[in-house]
mmCIF file of C-alpha atoms in Angstrom:
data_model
loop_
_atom_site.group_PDB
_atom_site.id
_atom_site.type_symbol
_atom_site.label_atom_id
_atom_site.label_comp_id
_atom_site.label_asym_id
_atom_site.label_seq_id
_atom_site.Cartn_x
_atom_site.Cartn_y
_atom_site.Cartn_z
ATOM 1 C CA UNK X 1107 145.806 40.722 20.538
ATOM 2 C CA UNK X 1108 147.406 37.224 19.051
ATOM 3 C CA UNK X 1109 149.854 37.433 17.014
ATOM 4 C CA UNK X 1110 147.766 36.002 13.956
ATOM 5 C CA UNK X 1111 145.483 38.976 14.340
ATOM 6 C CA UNK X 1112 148.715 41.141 14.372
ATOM 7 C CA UNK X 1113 150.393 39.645 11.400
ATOM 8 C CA UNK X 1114 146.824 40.067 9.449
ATOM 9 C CA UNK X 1115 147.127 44.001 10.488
ATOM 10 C CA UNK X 1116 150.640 44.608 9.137
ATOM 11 C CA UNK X 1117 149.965 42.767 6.038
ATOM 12 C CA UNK X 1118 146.933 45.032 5.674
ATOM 13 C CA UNK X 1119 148.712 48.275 6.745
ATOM 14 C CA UNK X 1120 152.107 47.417 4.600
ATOM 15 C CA UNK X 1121 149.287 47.193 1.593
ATOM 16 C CA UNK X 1122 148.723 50.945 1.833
ATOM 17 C CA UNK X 1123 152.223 52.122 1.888
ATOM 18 C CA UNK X 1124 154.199 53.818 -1.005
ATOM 19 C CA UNK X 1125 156.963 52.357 -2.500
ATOM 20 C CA UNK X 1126 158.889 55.164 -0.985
ATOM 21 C CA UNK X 1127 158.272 54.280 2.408
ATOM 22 C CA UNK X 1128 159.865 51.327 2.061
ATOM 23 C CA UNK X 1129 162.744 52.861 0.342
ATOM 24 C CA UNK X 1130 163.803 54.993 2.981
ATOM 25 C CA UNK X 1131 163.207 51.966 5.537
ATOM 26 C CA UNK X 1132 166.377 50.707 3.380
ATOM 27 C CA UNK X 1133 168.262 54.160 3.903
ATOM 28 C CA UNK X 1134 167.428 54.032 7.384
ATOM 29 C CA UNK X 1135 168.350 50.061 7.802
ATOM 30 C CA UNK X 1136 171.565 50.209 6.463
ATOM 31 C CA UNK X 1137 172.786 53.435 7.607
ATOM 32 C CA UNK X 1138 172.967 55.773 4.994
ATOM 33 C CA UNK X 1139 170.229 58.108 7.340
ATOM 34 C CA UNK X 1140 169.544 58.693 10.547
ATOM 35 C CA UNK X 1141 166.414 57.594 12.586
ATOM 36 C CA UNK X 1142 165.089 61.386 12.905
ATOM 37 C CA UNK X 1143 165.520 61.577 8.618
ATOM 38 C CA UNK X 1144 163.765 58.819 8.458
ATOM 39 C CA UNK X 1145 160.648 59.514 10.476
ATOM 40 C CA UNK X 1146 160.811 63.174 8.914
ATOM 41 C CA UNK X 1147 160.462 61.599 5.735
ATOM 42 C CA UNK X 1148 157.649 59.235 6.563
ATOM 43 C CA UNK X 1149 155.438 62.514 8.374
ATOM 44 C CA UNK X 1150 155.833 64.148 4.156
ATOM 45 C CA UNK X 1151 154.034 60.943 3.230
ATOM 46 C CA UNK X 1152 149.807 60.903 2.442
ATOM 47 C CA UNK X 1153 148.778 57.615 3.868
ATOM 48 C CA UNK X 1154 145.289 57.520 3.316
ATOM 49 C CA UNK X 1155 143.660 56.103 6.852
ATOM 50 C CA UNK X 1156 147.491 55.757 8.881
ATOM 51 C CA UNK X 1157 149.235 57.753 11.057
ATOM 52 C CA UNK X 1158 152.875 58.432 10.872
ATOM 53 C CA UNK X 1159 153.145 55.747 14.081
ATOM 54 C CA UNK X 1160 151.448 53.031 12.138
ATOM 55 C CA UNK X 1161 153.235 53.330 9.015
ATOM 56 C CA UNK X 1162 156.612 53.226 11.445
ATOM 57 C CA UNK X 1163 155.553 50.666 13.372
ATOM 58 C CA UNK X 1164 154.509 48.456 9.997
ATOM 59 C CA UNK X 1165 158.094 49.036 9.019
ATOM 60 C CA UNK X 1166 160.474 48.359 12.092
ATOM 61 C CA UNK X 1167 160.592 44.654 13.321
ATOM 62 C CA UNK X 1168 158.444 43.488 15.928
ATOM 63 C CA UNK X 1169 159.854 40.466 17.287
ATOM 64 C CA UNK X 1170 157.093 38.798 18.548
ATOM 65 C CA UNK X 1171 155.767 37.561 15.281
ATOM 66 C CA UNK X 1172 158.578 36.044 13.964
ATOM 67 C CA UNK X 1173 158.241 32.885 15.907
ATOM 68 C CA UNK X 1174 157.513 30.338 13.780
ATOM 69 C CA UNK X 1175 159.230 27.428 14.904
ATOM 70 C CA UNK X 1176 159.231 27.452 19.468
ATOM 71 C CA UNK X 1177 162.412 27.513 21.118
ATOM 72 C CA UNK X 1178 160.594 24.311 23.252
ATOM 73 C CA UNK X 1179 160.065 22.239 19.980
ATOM 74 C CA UNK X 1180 160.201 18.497 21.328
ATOM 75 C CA UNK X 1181 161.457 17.985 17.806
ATOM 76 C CA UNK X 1182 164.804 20.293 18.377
ATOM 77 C CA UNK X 1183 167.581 21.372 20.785
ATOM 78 C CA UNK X 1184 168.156 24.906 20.865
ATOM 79 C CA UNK X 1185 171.099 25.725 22.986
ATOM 80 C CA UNK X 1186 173.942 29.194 22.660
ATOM 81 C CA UNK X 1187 177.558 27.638 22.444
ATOM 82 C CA UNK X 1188 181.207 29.426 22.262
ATOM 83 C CA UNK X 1189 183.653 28.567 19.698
ATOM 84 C CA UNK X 1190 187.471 29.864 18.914
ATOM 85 C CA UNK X 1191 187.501 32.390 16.257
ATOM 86 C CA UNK X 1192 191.171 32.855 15.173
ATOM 87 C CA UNK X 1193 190.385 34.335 12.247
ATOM 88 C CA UNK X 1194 188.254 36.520 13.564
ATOM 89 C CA UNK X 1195 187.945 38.547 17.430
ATOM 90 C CA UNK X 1196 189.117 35.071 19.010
ATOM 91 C CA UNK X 1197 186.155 34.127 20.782
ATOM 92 C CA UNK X 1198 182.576 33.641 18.833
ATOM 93 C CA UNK X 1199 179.257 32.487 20.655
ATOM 94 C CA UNK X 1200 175.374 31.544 18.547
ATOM 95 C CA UNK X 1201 173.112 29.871 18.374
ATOM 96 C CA UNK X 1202 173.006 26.035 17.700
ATOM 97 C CA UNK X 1203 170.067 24.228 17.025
ATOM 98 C CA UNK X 1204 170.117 19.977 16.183
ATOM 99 C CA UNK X 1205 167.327 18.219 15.559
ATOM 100 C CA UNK X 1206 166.036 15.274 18.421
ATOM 101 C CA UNK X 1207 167.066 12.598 15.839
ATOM 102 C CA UNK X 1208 170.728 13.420 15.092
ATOM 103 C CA UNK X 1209 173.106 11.369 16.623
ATOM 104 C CA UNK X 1210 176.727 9.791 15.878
ATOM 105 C CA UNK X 1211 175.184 6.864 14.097
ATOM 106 C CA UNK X 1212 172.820 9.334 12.176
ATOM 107 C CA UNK X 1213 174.017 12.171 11.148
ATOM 108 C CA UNK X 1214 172.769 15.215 9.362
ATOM 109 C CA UNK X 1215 173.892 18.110 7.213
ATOM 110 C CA UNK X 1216 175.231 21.303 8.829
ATOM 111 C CA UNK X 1217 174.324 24.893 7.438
ATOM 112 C CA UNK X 1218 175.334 27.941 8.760
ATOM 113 C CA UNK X 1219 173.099 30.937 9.321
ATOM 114 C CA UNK X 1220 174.193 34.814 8.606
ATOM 115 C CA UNK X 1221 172.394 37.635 10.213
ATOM 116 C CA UNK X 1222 171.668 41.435 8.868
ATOM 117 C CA UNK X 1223 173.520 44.171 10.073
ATOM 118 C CA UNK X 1224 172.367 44.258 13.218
ATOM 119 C CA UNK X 1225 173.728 40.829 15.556
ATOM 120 C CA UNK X 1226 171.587 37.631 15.971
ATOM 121 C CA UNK X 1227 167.910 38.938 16.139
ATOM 122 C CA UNK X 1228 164.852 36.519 17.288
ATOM 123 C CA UNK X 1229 164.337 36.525 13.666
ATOM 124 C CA UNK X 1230 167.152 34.721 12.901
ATOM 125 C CA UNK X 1231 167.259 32.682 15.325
ATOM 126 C CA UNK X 1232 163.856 31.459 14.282
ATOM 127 C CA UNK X 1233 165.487 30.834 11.089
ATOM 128 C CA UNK X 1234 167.844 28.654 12.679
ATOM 129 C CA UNK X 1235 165.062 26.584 14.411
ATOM 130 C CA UNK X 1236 163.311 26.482 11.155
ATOM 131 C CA UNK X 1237 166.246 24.459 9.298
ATOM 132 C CA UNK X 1238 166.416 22.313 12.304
ATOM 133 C CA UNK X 1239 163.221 21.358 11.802
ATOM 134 C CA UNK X 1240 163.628 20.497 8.374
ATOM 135 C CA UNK X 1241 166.658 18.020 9.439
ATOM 136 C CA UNK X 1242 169.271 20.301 9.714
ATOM 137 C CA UNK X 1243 171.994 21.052 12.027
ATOM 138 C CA UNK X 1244 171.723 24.970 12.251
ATOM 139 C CA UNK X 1245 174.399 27.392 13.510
ATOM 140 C CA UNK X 1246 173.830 31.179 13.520
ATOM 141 C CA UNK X 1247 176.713 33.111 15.226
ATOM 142 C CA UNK X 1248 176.279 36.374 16.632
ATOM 143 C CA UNK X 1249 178.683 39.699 15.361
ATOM 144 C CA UNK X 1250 177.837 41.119 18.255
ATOM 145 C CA UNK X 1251 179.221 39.057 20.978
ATOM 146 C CA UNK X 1252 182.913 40.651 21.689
ATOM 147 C CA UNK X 1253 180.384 43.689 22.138
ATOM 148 C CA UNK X 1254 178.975 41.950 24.797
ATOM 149 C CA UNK X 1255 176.105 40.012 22.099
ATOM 150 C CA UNK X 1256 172.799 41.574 20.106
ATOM 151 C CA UNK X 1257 171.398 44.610 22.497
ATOM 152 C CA UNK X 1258 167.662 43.729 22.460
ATOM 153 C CA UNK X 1259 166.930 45.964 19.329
ATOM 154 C CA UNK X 1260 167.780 46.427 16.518
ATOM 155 C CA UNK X 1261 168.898 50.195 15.969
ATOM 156 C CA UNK X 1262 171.030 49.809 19.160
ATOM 157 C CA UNK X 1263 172.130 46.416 17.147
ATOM 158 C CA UNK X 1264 173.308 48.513 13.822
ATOM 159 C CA UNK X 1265 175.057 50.948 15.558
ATOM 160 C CA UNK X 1266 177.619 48.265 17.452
ATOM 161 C CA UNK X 1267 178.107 46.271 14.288
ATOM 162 C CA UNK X 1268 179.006 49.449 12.597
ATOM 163 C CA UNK X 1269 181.567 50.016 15.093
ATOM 164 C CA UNK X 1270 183.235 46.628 14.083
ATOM 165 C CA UNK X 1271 185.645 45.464 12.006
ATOM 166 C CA UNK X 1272 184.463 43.889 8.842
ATOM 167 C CA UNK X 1273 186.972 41.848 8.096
ATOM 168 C CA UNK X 1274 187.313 40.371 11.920
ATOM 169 C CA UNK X 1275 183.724 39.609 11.426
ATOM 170 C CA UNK X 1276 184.040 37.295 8.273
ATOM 171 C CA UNK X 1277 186.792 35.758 9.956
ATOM 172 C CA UNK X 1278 184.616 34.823 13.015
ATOM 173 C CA UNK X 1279 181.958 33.192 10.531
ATOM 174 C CA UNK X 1280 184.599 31.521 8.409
ATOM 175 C CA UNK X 1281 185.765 29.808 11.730
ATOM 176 C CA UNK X 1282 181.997 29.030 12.506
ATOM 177 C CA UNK X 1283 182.180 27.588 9.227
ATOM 178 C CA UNK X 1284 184.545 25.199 9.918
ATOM 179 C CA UNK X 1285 183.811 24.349 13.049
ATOM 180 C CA UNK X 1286 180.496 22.910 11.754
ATOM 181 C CA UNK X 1287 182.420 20.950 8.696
ATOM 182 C CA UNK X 1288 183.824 19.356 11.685
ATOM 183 C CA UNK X 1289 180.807 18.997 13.835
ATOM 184 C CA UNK X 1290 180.299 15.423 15.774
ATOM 185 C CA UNK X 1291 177.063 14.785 14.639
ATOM 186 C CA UNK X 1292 177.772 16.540 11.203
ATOM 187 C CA UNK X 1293 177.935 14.695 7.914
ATOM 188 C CA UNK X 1294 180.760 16.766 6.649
ATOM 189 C CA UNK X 1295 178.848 19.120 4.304
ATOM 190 C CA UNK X 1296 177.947 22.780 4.996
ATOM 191 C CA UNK X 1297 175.560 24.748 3.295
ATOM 192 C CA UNK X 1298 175.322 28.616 4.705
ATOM 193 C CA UNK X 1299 172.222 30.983 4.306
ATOM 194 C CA UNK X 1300 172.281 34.650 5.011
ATOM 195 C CA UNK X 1301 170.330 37.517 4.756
ATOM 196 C CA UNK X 1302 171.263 41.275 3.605
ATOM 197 C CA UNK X 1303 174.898 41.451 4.786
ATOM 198 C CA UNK X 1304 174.028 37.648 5.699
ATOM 199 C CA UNK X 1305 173.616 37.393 2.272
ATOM 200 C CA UNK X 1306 177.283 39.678 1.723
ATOM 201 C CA UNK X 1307 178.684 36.900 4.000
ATOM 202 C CA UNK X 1308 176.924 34.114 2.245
ATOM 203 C CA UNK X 1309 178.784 34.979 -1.230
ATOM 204 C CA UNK X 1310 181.932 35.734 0.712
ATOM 205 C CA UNK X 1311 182.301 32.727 2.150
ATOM 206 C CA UNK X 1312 181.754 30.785 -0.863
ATOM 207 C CA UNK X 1313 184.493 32.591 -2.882
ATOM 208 C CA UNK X 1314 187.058 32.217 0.152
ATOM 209 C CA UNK X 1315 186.238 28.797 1.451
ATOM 210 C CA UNK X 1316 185.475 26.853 -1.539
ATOM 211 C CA UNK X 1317 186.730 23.840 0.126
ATOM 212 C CA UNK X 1318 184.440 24.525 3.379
ATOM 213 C CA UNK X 1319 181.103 25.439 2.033
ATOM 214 C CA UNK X 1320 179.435 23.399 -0.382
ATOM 215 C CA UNK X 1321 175.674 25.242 -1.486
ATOM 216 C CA UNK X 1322 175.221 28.853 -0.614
ATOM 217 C CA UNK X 1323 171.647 30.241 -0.986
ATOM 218 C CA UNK X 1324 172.278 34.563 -0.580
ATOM 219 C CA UNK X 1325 169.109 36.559 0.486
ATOM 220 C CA UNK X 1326 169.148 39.888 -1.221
ATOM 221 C CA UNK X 1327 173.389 40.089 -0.824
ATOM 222 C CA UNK X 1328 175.965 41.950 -2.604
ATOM 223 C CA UNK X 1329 178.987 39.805 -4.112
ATOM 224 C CA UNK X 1330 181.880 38.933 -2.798
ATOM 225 C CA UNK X 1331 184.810 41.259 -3.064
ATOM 226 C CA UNK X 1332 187.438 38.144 -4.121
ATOM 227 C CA UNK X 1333 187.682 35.226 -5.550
ATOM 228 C CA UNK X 1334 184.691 34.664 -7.128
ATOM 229 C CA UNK X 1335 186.372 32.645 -9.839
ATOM 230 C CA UNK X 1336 187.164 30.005 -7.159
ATOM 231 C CA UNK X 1337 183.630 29.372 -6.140
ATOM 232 C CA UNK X 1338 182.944 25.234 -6.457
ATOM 233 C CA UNK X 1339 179.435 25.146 -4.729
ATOM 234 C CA UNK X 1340 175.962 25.619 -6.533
ATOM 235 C CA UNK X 1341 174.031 28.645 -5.575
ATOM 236 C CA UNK X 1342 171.127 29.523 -5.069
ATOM 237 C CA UNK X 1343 170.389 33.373 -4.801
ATOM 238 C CA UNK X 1344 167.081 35.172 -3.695
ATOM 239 C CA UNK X 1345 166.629 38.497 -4.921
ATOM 240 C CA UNK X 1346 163.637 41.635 -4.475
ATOM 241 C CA UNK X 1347 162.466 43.057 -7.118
ATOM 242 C CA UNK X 1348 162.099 46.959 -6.239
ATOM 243 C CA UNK X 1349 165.580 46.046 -3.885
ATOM 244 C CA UNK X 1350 167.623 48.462 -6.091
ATOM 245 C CA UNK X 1351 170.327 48.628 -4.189
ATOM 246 C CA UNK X 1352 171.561 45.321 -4.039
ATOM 247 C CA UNK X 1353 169.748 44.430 -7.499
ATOM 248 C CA UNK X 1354 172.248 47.022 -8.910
ATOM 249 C CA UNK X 1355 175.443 44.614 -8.222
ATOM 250 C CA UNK X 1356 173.739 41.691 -9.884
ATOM 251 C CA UNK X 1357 174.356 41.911 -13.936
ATOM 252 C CA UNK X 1358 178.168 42.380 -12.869
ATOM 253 C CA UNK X 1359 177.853 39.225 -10.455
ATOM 254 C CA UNK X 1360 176.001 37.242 -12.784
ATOM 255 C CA UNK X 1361 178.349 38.051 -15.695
ATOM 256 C CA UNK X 1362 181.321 36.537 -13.808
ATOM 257 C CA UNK X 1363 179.525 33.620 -12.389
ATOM 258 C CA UNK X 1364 178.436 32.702 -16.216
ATOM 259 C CA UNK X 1365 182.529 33.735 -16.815
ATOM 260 C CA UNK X 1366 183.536 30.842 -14.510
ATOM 261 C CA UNK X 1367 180.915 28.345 -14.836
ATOM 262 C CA UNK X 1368 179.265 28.538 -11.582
ATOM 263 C CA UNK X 1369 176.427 26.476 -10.824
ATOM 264 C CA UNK X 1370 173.847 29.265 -9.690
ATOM 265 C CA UNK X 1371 170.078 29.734 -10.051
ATOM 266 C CA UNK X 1372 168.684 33.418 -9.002
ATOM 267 C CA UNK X 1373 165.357 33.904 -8.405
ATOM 268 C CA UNK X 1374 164.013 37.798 -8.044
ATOM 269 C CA UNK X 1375 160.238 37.992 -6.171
ATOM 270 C CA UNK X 1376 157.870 40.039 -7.819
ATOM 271 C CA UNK X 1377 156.661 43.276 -6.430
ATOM 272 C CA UNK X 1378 159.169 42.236 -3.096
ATOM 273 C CA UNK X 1379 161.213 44.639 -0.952
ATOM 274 C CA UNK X 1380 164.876 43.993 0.303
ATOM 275 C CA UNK X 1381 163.853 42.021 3.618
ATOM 276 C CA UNK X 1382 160.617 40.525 2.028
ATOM 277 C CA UNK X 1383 161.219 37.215 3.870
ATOM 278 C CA UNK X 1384 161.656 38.394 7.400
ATOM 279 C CA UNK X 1385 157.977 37.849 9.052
ATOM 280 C CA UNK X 1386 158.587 41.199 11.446
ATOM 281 C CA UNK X 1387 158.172 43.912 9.722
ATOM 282 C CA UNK X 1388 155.994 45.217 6.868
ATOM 283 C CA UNK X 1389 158.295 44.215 4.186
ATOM 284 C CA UNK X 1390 157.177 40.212 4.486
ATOM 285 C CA UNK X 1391 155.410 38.973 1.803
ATOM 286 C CA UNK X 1392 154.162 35.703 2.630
ATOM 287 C CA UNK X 1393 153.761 33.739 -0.312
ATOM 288 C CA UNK X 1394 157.141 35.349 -1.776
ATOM 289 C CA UNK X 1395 159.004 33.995 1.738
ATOM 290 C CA UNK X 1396 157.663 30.524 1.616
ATOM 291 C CA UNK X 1397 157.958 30.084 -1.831
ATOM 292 C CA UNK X 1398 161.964 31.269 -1.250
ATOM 293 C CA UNK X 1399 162.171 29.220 2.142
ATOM 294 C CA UNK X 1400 161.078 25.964 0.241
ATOM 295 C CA UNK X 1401 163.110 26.236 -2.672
ATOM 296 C CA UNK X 1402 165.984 26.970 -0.084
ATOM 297 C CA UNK X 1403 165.432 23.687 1.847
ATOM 298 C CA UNK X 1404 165.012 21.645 -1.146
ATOM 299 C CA UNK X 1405 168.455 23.234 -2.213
ATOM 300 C CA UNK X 1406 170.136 22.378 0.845
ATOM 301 C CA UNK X 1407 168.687 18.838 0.691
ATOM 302 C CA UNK X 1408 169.902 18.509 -2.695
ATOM 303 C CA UNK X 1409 173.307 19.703 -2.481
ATOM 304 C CA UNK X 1410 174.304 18.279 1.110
ATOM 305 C CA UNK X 1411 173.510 15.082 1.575
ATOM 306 C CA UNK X 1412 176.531 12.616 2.194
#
């Protein structure tokens, strides 16, 4: 089966599922259930035409479709790189991905990617290769690596990141962050992107580095914990509509971004779950994704340019 043909199916199976479904999927994904809950739930469920294996398969990633950009692009060079992490476990490895046409005499604009809860996934390292296309220099480390790196899948994946400490894992993508405003081939700007606890990151970051980071664009992320009235660079945030979880922390976040004159436009996608732009799973909602993913890279383009 191609994976067109098995994009069309999820779509069409992730049509028929209730809003609860997707709910628990949320439990499940960020811990606050168990895998057996989870699929206990789902089997209470009446999906007219599905069987409990569908409806779980609809909502756990499946890798293979989220390839939109190849890792053999002639138009890119994908390559996994080390970097000292001081602030962080010491050591930090990802993913680096420069477009063919960046050189010392022309330069490009560096952003740095943050992944969910659960290491550097194909998905997001298809993310990566999709801002390289677009003319970026894109850097997504991986939380995972003094664990020996992301597992394979993703449950395995949230269960070592849980076992790490938060803190040591900002400080590893704060020292990503400025290794890329320092980057050879980098113009000096650095925009970051993140999804879920990316998106956590993403706001972090821009409170505690406002020197460092100069456009954040947050997928579906809580706010930072501090120093929120320091943030200099523009956002741009990207919320779900039935994502009440995170959409919960937003009046308070918005309040004291209006409070210290932050440059920020939020966007929230109609009829979207949390994770609506990952193209893996039976949360994506195509036309809500690329609509995000092109206001994102006109954002970047915008705000990091030399």
């Amino acid at each position: 089966m191609s994976v067109q043909t098995d994009k069309a199916n999820l779509a069409l199976s992730a049509q028929d599922i209730p809003q609860e479904a997707f709910d628990w999927y949320d439990e499940y994904a960020h811990g606050d259930i168990d895998r057996r809950t989870f699929l206990s739930r789902l089997g209470t469920l009446s999906v007219a035409g599905l069987t409990l294996s569908v409806v779980a398969g609809a909502l756990t990633p499946n890798y293979a479709l989220a390839e939109q950009v190849s890792f053999n692009d002639p138009d890119i060079t994908a390559t996994y790189v080390e970097f000292d992490t001081p602030n962080g476990h010491g050591k930090g490895r990802g993913y680096l991905v420069v477009p063919k046409n960046v050189s010392a005499e022309n330069k490009a604009a560096t952003v740095l990617v943050a992944h969910e809860n659960r290491g550097l996934n194909p998905y997001i390292e298809d993310v990566a290769r999709r801002l390289a296309k677009a003319g970026f220099i894109a850097f997504a480390p991986d939380a995972l690596f003094p664990l020996g790196g992301y597992p394979g899948n993703d449950d395995e994946g949230r269960a070592m990141q849980k076992t790490l400490d938060r803190a040591k894992i900002e400080g590893d993508f704060m020292d990503a962050a400025t290794m890329l405003k320092n980057h050879s081939l980098g113009n000096g700007k650095v925009g970051m992107v993140g999804f879920c606890f990316g998106g956590y990151l993403t706001n972090a970051l821009v409170a505690n580095m406002p020197e460092t980071i100069n456009a954040g664009a947050p997928y579906y992320g809580t706010p930072s914990k501090t120093n929120i009235d320091k943030i200099k660079a523009p956002l741009q945030l990207h919320f779900a509509e039935m994502d009440k979880r995170v959409n919960a922390t937003w009046p308070d976040y918005e309040k004291a971004l209006k409070a210290n004159d932050v440059d920020y436009q939020a966007y929230i996608y109609k009829t979207a779950n949390h994770g609506f732009h990952n193209d893996s799973t039976g949360r994506y909602q195509e036309d809500n994704a690329e609509l995000a993913w092109s206001r994102t890279v006109d954002f970047f383009k915008q705000n990091l340019s030399a």
